[in-house]
Amino acid sequence: MKKIGVLVSGGGTNLQAILDAEKSGIIKSGSVVTVVSNKKDAFALKRAENAGVEGVVIERKAFDKAQDFDRAIVEHMKSRGVDLIVMAGFLCIVGEELIKAYPDKIINIHPSLIPSFCGAGFYGLKVHKAALDYGVKVSGATVHFVNGVVDGGKIIAQKAVYVEENDTPETLQRRIMEQAEWVILPQAIEKLCSAN
Ligand code: GRF
């Protein structure tokens, strides 16, 4: 049974999808053992608490250097024996420390079909606003490995979602979360946990 550590910053709907998938048996080769938030008021921490999973706060501002922030996350994950780190709505850029400590063992969910609408500055509603401004007819979500390039790691899974006539960034975001993110992230986690 692989040990999963989840990094969060906000509402935690992707964390919830992972926890629900564990309960329903979609994820059966891994288990979330710890949730780390860089924001103390993240509702994701409440979701972890409700599921009986440890939730801790590691705030970036507690460290002078980004490297020390990364190191604190590494030390925490290693102390919990974490095998796979999942960034689920985590809004910090992870540095070399973390990537070196977990090579090809960190994955992220991005709310577009990479390589569209990704990279520095593309997060949250901004991604969906850019997609609507461009006029794409299809968007979706991507699960990818995390490397030194923002949203640049090898793609693991993608799911397309049609853009609808009167979509706003909010309605598109919601549909992509429901129909894509919350589906492919648990599937990708099970695939990786059962692989080796
Ligand atoms: C989601 O759109 C996710 O794709 C992005 O952050 C947003 C919020 O995620 N990474 P969550 O509800 O905190 O999981």
Coordinates of C-alpha atoms and ligand atoms in Angstrom, one line a residue:
M1 CA 0.0 0.0 0.0
K2 CA 1.7 3.2 -1.1
K3 CA 1.6 6.3 1.2
I4 CA 0.3 9.5 -0.4
G5 CA 1.0 13.0 0.7
V6 CA -1.3 15.8 -0.7
L7 CA -0.3 19.4 -1.0
V8 CA -3.2 21.9 -1.0
S9 CA -3.8 25.7 -0.8
G10 CA -7.5 26.2 -1.1
G11 CA -10.9 24.6 -1.2
G12 CA -9.6 21.0 -1.6
T13 CA -12.2 19.6 -4.0
N14 CA -9.5 17.6 -5.6
L15 CA -8.4 16.3 -2.2
Q16 CA -12.0 15.4 -1.5
A17 CA -12.2 13.5 -4.8
I18 CA -9.0 11.5 -3.7
L19 CA -10.4 10.8 -0.3
D20 CA -13.8 9.7 -1.8
A21 CA -12.0 7.5 -4.3
E22 CA -10.1 5.8 -1.5
K23 CA -13.4 5.1 0.3
S24 CA -15.1 3.8 -2.9
G25 CA -12.2 1.6 -3.9
I26 CA -11.2 3.5 -7.0
I27 CA -7.9 4.1 -5.2
K28 CA -7.0 0.8 -3.6
S29 CA -3.2 0.7 -3.9
G30 CA -2.5 3.9 -2.0
S31 CA -3.7 5.8 1.0
V32 CA -3.5 9.5 2.0
V33 CA -1.4 9.7 5.1
T34 CA -0.9 13.4 5.3
V35 CA -2.2 16.7 3.9
V36 CA 0.1 19.8 3.8
S37 CA -1.3 23.3 3.2
N38 CA 0.6 26.5 2.7
K39 CA -2.5 28.4 3.9
K40 CA -3.8 27.9 7.4
D41 CA -7.3 28.8 6.4
A42 CA -7.6 26.4 3.5
F43 CA -10.9 24.5 3.6
A44 CA -8.9 21.5 2.4
L45 CA -7.6 21.1 5.9
K46 CA -11.2 20.8 7.2
R47 CA -11.8 18.1 4.6
A48 CA -8.7 16.2 5.8
E49 CA -9.9 16.5 9.4
N50 CA -13.4 15.2 8.5
A51 CA -11.7 12.2 6.9
G52 CA -9.5 11.6 9.9
V53 CA -6.3 12.4 7.9
E54 CA -3.5 14.5 9.4
G55 CA -3.5 18.1 8.2
V56 CA -0.5 20.4 8.7
V57 CA 0.3 23.9 7.7
I58 CA 3.7 24.8 6.3
E59 CA 3.6 28.5 5.4
R60 CA 6.0 29.9 2.8
K61 CA 6.3 33.2 4.8
A62 CA 7.8 31.2 7.7
F63 CA 11.0 30.8 5.7
D64 CA 13.4 33.4 4.4
K65 CA 14.4 31.2 1.5
A66 CA 12.2 29.2 -0.9
Q67 CA 14.7 26.4 -0.5
D68 CA 14.0 26.1 3.2
F69 CA 10.3 26.0 2.6
D70 CA 10.9 23.1 0.1
R71 CA 13.1 21.4 2.6
A72 CA 10.5 21.6 5.3
I73 CA 8.0 19.9 3.0
V74 CA 10.5 17.2 2.1
E75 CA 11.3 16.5 5.7
H76 CA 7.6 16.3 6.6
M77 CA 6.8 13.9 3.7
K78 CA 9.8 11.7 4.4
S79 CA 8.9 11.6 8.1
R80 CA 5.5 10.2 7.1
G81 CA 7.1 7.7 4.7
V82 CA 5.3 9.3 1.7
D83 CA 5.9 7.5 -1.6
L84 CA 3.8 9.8 -3.9
I85 CA 3.2 13.5 -3.6
V86 CA 0.0 14.9 -5.1
M87 CA -0.3 18.7 -5.7
A88 CA -4.1 19.3 -5.6
G89 CA -4.9 22.9 -6.0
F90 CA -1.4 23.8 -4.5
L91 CA -0.4 27.3 -5.6
C92 CA 3.2 27.3 -4.7
I93 CA 5.9 26.6 -7.2
V94 CA 8.0 23.7 -5.9
G95 CA 11.8 24.0 -6.1
E96 CA 14.6 21.6 -6.9
E97 CA 14.9 20.4 -3.3
L98 CA 11.4 18.8 -3.5
I99 CA 11.8 17.6 -7.0
K100 CA 15.2 16.0 -6.3
A101 CA 13.8 14.3 -3.2
Y102 CA 10.9 12.8 -5.1
P103 CA 12.0 12.3 -8.7
D104 CA 9.0 11.3 -10.9
K105 CA 7.0 11.0 -7.6
I106 CA 5.2 14.3 -7.6
I107 CA 2.1 14.9 -9.7
N108 CA -0.1 17.9 -10.4
I109 CA -3.6 18.5 -11.7
H110 CA -3.9 21.4 -14.1
P111 CA -7.3 22.7 -15.3
S112 CA -6.6 22.8 -19.1
L113 CA -5.4 20.5 -21.8
I114 CA -1.6 21.1 -21.5
P115 CA 0.2 22.6 -23.5
S116 CA -2.7 25.1 -23.8
F117 CA -3.2 27.7 -21.2
C118 CA -0.5 26.6 -18.8
G119 CA 2.7 27.8 -17.3
A120 CA 3.5 30.8 -15.1
G121 CA 0.5 32.8 -14.2
F122 CA -2.0 30.3 -15.5
Y123 CA -3.9 29.1 -12.4
G124 CA -7.5 29.0 -11.1
L125 CA -10.0 31.1 -13.0
K126 CA -7.3 32.7 -15.1
V127 CA -6.9 29.4 -17.0
H128 CA -10.6 29.3 -17.9
K129 CA -10.8 33.0 -18.8
A130 CA -7.9 32.6 -21.2
A131 CA -9.6 29.6 -22.8
L132 CA -12.9 31.5 -23.2
D133 CA -11.0 34.6 -24.5
Y134 CA -9.3 32.5 -27.1
G135 CA -12.6 30.9 -28.1
V136 CA -11.6 27.2 -27.8
K137 CA -14.5 24.7 -28.2
V138 CA -12.8 22.1 -26.0
S139 CA -10.9 22.4 -22.8
G140 CA -10.3 19.9 -20.0
A141 CA -7.8 18.8 -17.4
T142 CA -4.3 17.3 -17.3
V143 CA -2.5 15.2 -14.7
H144 CA 1.3 15.5 -15.2
F145 CA 4.6 14.8 -13.4
V146 CA 6.1 17.8 -11.7
N147 CA 9.6 18.8 -12.9
G148 CA 11.5 22.1 -12.9
V149 CA 9.3 23.7 -15.5
V150 CA 5.8 25.0 -14.4
D151 CA 3.2 22.6 -15.8
G152 CA 6.1 21.2 -17.9
G153 CA 6.4 17.6 -16.7
K154 CA 5.4 14.4 -18.6
I155 CA 1.7 14.1 -19.1
I156 CA 0.0 11.2 -17.3
A157 CA -3.7 11.7 -18.1
Q158 CA -6.0 14.1 -19.8
K159 CA -9.8 14.4 -20.2
A160 CA -11.6 16.8 -22.6
V161 CA -14.6 18.8 -21.7
Y162 CA -16.7 20.8 -24.2
V163 CA -17.0 24.5 -23.8
E164 CA -20.6 25.6 -23.9
E165 CA -22.2 28.7 -25.5
N166 CA -22.8 30.8 -22.4
D167 CA -19.9 29.6 -20.3
T168 CA -18.3 31.9 -17.9
P169 CA -14.9 31.2 -16.3
E170 CA -16.8 30.0 -13.3
T171 CA -19.2 27.6 -15.1
L172 CA -16.4 26.2 -17.2
Q173 CA -14.2 25.7 -14.1
R174 CA -16.9 23.9 -12.3
R175 CA -17.6 21.6 -15.2
I176 CA -14.0 20.8 -15.8
M177 CA -13.6 20.0 -12.1
E178 CA -16.6 17.8 -12.0
Q179 CA -16.2 16.0 -15.3
A180 CA -12.4 15.9 -15.6
E181 CA -10.3 16.8 -12.6
W182 CA -12.1 14.7 -10.0
V183 CA -12.1 11.7 -12.4
I184 CA -8.6 11.6 -13.9
L185 CA -6.7 12.5 -10.7
P186 CA -7.9 9.5 -8.6
Q187 CA -7.4 7.3 -11.7
A188 CA -3.9 8.5 -12.2
I189 CA -3.1 8.0 -8.5
E190 CA -4.3 4.4 -8.6
K191 CA -2.3 3.7 -11.8
L192 CA 0.9 5.1 -10.2
C193 CA 0.4 3.4 -6.8
S194 CA -0.4 0.0 -8.4
A195 CA 2.5 0.2 -10.9
N196 CA 5.5 -0.3 -8.8
Ligands
GRF1 C1 -8.7 23.5 -9.4 O1 -9.3 24.1 -10.6 C2 -7.5 22.8 -9.8 O2 -7.4 22.3 -11.1 C3 -6.4 23.8 -9.6 O3 -6.9 24.5 -8.4 C4 -8.3 24.6 -8.4 C5 -8.9 24.4 -7.1 O4 -8.6 23.1 -6.6 N1 -5.1 23.2 -9.5 P1 -9.1 22.5 -5.2 O5 -10.6 22.7 -5.2 O6 -8.4 23.3 -4.1 O7 -8.7 21.1 -5.3

